[in-house]
Short mmCIF file of C-alpha atoms and ligand atoms in Angstrom, two decimals:
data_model
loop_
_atom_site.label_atom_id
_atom_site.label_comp_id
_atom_site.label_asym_id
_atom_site.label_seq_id
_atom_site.Cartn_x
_atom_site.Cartn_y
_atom_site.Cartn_z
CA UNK S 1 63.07 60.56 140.76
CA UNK S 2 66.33 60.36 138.83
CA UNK S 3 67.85 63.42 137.54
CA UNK S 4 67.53 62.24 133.86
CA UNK S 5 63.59 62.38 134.66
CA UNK S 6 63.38 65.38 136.79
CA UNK S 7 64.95 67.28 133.68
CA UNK S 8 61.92 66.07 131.74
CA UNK S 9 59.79 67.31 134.16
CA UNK S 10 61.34 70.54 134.55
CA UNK S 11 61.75 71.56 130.46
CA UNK S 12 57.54 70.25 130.97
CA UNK S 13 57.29 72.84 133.71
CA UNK S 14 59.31 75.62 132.52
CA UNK S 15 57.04 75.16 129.27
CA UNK S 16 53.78 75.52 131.05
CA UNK S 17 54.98 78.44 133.16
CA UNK S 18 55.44 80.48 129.75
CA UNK S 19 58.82 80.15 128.75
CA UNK S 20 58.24 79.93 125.06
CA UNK S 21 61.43 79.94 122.74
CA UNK S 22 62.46 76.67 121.81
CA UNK S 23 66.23 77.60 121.60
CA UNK S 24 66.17 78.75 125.17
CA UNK S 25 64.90 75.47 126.49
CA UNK S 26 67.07 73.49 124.09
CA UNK S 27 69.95 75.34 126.34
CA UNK S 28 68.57 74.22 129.52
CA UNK S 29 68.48 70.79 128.29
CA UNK S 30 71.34 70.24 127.03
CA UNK S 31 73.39 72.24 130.07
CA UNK S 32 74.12 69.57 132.89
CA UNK S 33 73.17 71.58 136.00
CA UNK S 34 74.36 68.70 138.23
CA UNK S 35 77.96 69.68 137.48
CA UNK S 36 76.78 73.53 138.74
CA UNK S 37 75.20 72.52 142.23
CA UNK S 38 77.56 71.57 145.17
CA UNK S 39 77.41 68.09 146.05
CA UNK S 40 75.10 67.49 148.99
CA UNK S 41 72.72 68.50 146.38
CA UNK S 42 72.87 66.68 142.87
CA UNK S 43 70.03 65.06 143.29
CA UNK S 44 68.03 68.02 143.27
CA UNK S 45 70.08 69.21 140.63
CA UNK S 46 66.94 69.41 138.21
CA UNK S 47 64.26 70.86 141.15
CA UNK S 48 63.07 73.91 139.85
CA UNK S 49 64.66 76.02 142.60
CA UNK S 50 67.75 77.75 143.94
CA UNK S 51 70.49 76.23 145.97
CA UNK S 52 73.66 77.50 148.05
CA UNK S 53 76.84 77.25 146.63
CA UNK S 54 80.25 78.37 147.97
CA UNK S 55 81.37 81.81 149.36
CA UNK S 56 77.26 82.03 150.58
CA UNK S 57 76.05 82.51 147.43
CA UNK S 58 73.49 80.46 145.14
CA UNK S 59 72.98 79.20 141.82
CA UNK S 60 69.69 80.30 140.21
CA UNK S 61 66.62 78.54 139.97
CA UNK S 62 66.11 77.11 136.31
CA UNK S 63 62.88 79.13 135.42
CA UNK S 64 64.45 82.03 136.54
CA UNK S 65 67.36 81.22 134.18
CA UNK S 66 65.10 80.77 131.13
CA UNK S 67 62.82 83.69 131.84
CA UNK S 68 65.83 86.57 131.84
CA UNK S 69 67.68 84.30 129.17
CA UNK S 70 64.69 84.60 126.51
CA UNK S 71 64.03 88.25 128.04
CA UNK S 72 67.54 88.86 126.67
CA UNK S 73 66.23 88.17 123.03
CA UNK S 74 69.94 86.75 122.39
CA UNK S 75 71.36 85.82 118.58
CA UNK S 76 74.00 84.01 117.43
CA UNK S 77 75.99 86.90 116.57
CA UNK S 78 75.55 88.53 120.89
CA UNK S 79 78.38 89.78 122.63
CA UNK S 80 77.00 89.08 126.35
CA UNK S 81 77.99 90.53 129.64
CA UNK S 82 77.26 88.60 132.84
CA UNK S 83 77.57 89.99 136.23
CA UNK S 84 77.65 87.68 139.42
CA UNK S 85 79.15 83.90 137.26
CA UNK S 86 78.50 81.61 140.48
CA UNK S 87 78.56 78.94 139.71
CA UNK S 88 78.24 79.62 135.86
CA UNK S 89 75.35 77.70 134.88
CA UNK S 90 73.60 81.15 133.67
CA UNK S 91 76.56 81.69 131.48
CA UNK S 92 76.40 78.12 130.18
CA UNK S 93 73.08 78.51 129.34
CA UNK S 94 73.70 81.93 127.24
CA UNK S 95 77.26 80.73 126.05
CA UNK S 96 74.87 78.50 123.72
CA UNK S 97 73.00 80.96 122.17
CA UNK S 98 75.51 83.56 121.45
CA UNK S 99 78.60 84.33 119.86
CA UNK S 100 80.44 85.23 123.19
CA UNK S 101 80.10 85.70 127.09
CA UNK S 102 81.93 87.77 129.26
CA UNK S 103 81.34 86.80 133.24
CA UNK S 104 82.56 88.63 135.93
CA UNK S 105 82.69 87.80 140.03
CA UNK S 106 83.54 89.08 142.82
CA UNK S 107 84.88 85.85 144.39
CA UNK S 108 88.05 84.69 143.02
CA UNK S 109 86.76 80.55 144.25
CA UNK S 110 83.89 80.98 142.28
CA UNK S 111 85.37 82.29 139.06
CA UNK S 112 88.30 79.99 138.87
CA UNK S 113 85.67 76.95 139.91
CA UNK S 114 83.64 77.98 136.80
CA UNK S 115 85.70 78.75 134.54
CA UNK S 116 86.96 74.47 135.01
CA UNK S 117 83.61 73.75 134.44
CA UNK S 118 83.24 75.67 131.34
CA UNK S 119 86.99 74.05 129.94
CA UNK S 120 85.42 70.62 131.32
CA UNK S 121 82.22 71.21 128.67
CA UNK S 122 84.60 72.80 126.33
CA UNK S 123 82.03 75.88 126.45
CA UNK S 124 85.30 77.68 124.96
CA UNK S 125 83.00 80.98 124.11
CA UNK S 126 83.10 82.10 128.01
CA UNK S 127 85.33 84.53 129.28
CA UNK S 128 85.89 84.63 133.29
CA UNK S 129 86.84 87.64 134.77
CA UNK S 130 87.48 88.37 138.45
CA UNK S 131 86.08 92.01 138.74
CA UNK S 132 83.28 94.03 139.94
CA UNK S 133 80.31 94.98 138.38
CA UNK S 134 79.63 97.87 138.98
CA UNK S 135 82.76 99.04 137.04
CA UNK S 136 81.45 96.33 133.97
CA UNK S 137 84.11 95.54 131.52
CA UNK S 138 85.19 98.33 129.79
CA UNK S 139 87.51 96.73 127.85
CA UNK S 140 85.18 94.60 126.02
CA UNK S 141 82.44 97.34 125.99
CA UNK S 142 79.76 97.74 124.00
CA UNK S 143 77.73 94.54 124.66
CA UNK S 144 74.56 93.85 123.02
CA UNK S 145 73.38 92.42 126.17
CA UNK S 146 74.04 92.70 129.93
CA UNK S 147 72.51 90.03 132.32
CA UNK S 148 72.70 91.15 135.97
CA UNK S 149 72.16 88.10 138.72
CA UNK S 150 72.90 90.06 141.87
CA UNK S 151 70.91 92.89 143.58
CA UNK S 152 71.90 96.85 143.26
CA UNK S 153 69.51 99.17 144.76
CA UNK S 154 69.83 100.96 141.63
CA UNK S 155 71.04 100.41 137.67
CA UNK S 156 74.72 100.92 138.08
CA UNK S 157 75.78 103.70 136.01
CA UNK S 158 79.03 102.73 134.48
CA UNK S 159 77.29 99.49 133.54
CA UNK S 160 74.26 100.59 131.36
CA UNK S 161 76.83 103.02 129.41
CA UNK S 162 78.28 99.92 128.23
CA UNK S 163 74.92 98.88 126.65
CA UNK S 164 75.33 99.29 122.38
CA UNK S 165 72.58 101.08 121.24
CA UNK S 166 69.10 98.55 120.64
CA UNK S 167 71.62 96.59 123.61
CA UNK S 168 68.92 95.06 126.17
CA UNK S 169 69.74 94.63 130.21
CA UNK S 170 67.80 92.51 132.54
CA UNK S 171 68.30 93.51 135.98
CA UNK S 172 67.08 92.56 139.43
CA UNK S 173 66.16 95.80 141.54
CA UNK S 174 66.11 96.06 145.19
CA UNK S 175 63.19 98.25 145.74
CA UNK S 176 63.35 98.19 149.47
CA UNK S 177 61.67 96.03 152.30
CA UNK S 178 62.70 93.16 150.57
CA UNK S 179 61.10 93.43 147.49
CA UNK S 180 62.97 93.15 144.72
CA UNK S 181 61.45 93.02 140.46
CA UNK S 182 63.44 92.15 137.15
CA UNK S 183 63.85 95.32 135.12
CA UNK S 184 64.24 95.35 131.32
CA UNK S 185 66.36 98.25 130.30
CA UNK S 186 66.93 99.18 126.54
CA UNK S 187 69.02 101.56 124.85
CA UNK S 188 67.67 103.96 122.58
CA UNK S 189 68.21 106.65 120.38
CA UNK S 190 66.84 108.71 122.82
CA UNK S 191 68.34 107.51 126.20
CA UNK S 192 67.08 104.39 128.16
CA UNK S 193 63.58 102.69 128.19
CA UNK S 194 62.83 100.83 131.63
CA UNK S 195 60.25 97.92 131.78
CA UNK S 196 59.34 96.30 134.93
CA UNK S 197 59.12 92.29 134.56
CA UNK S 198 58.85 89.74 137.09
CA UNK S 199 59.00 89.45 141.02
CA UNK S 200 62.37 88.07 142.22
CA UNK S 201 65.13 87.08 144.84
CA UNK S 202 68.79 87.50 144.17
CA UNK S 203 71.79 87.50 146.54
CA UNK S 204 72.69 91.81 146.95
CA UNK S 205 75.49 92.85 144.37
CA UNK S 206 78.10 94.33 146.42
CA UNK S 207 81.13 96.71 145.40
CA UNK S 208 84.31 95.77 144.74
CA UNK S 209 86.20 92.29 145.18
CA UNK S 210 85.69 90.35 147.95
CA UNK S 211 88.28 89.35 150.56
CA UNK S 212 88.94 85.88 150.92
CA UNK S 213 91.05 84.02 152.64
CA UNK S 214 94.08 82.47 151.52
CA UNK S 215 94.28 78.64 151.36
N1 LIG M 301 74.49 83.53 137.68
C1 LIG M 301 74.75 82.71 138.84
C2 LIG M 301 73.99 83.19 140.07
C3 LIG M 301 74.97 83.71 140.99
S1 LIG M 301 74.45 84.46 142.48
C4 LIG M 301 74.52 81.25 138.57
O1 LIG M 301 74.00 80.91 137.50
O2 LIG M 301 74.89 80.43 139.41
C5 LIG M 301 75.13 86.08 142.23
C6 LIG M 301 76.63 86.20 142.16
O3 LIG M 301 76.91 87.58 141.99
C7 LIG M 301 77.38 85.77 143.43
O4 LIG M 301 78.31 84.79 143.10
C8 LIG M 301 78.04 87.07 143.90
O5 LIG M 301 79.32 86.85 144.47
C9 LIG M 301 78.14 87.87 142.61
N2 LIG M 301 78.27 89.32 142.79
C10 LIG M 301 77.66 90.12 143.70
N3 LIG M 301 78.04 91.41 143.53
C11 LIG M 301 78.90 91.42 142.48
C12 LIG M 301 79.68 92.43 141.83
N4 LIG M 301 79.63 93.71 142.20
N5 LIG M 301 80.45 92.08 140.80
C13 LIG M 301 80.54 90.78 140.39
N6 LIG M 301 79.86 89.78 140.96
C14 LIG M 301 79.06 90.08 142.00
#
């Protein structure tokens, strides 16, 4: 099957699995995921699944994009914080329905790999930051939204107290023994709100930057 057909497949599919807002597909249609995936596997660029990446990591499958992205209930005026860019095809996706998207990594190779990709597309609304999330961005704090695509064990602290108030957070939780559920946090008035979502797999986040070596 050629890519340009497997993409029709996959809006199909991502369609029939529930993902309902036309805006959010229109972003997965128009974002060329074959640029995203390493090499050995462009052809399954458009497979509705995950795939490895550099530094051990992976980009996300697609209906796992679209789910948290239309979770996220983003407008065109968001201010968006990602944690874990990848290979930035999750920012891509949100950097089209929002004003602006802040991405941070923990791998220097990924971040300065994405951020190419995002000049190459001229997605100019994407900011790349080398950084860990767990500390967020303070700098750039309040966000409307924060999209979480690694692990914790638990909502990091310093990173929901950059949520504005109404601000929404989709988060995977590791819940132990493997098991790990999207969480859909919300900032009140009157504190946080916590909804559980979907059953998931993400790489674990882990603190602070990672070492790599020099080349
Ligand atoms: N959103 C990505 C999926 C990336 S996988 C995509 O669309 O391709 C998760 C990423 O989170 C990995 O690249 C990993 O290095 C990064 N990560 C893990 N812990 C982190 C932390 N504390 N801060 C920033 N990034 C982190």
């Amino acid at each position: 099957m050629s890519n340009e057909t497997a993409k029709v497949k996959l809006i199909m599919d991502l369609r029939a699995r529930g993902i309902r807002s036309t805006a959010v597909l229109e972003a997965i249609e128009t974002t060329p995921r074959e640029k995203f995936v390493s090499e050995p596997f462009f052809d399954q660029a458009y497979a509705d699944q995950s795939l490895p990446i550099s530094c051990g990591q992976t980009i996300s499958q697609p209906y796992i994009v679209a789910y948290m992205t239309e979770q996220l209930g983003l407008n065109d005026r968001s201010l968006v914080l990602e944690v874990g860019t990848g290979s930035g095809y999750q920012a891509a996706v949100l950097s089209k329905l929002c004003r602006r998207v802040f991405t941070l990594e923990r791998y220097r190779t990924l971040s300065m790999k994405a951020r190419h990709l995002f000049e190459e597309l001229s997605l100019r609304n994407i900011t790349t930051i080398i950084g860990d999330g767990f500390k967020g961005w303070p700098q750039q704090a309040p966000f409307d939204h924060i999209i979480v695509t690694a692990s914790p064990t638990k909502v990091p602290k310093d990173l929901v107290e950059q949520l504005a108030l109404g601000g929404v957070m989709i988060i995977p939780l590791n819940q132990g023994r493997g098991k790990q559920a999207l969480f859909k946090i919300t900032r009140t008035q009157n504190g946080f709100e916590q909804e559980k979502l979907i059953d998931v797999r993400f790489v674990p986040m882990l603190e602070g930057l990672a070492r790599e070596r020099k080349v």
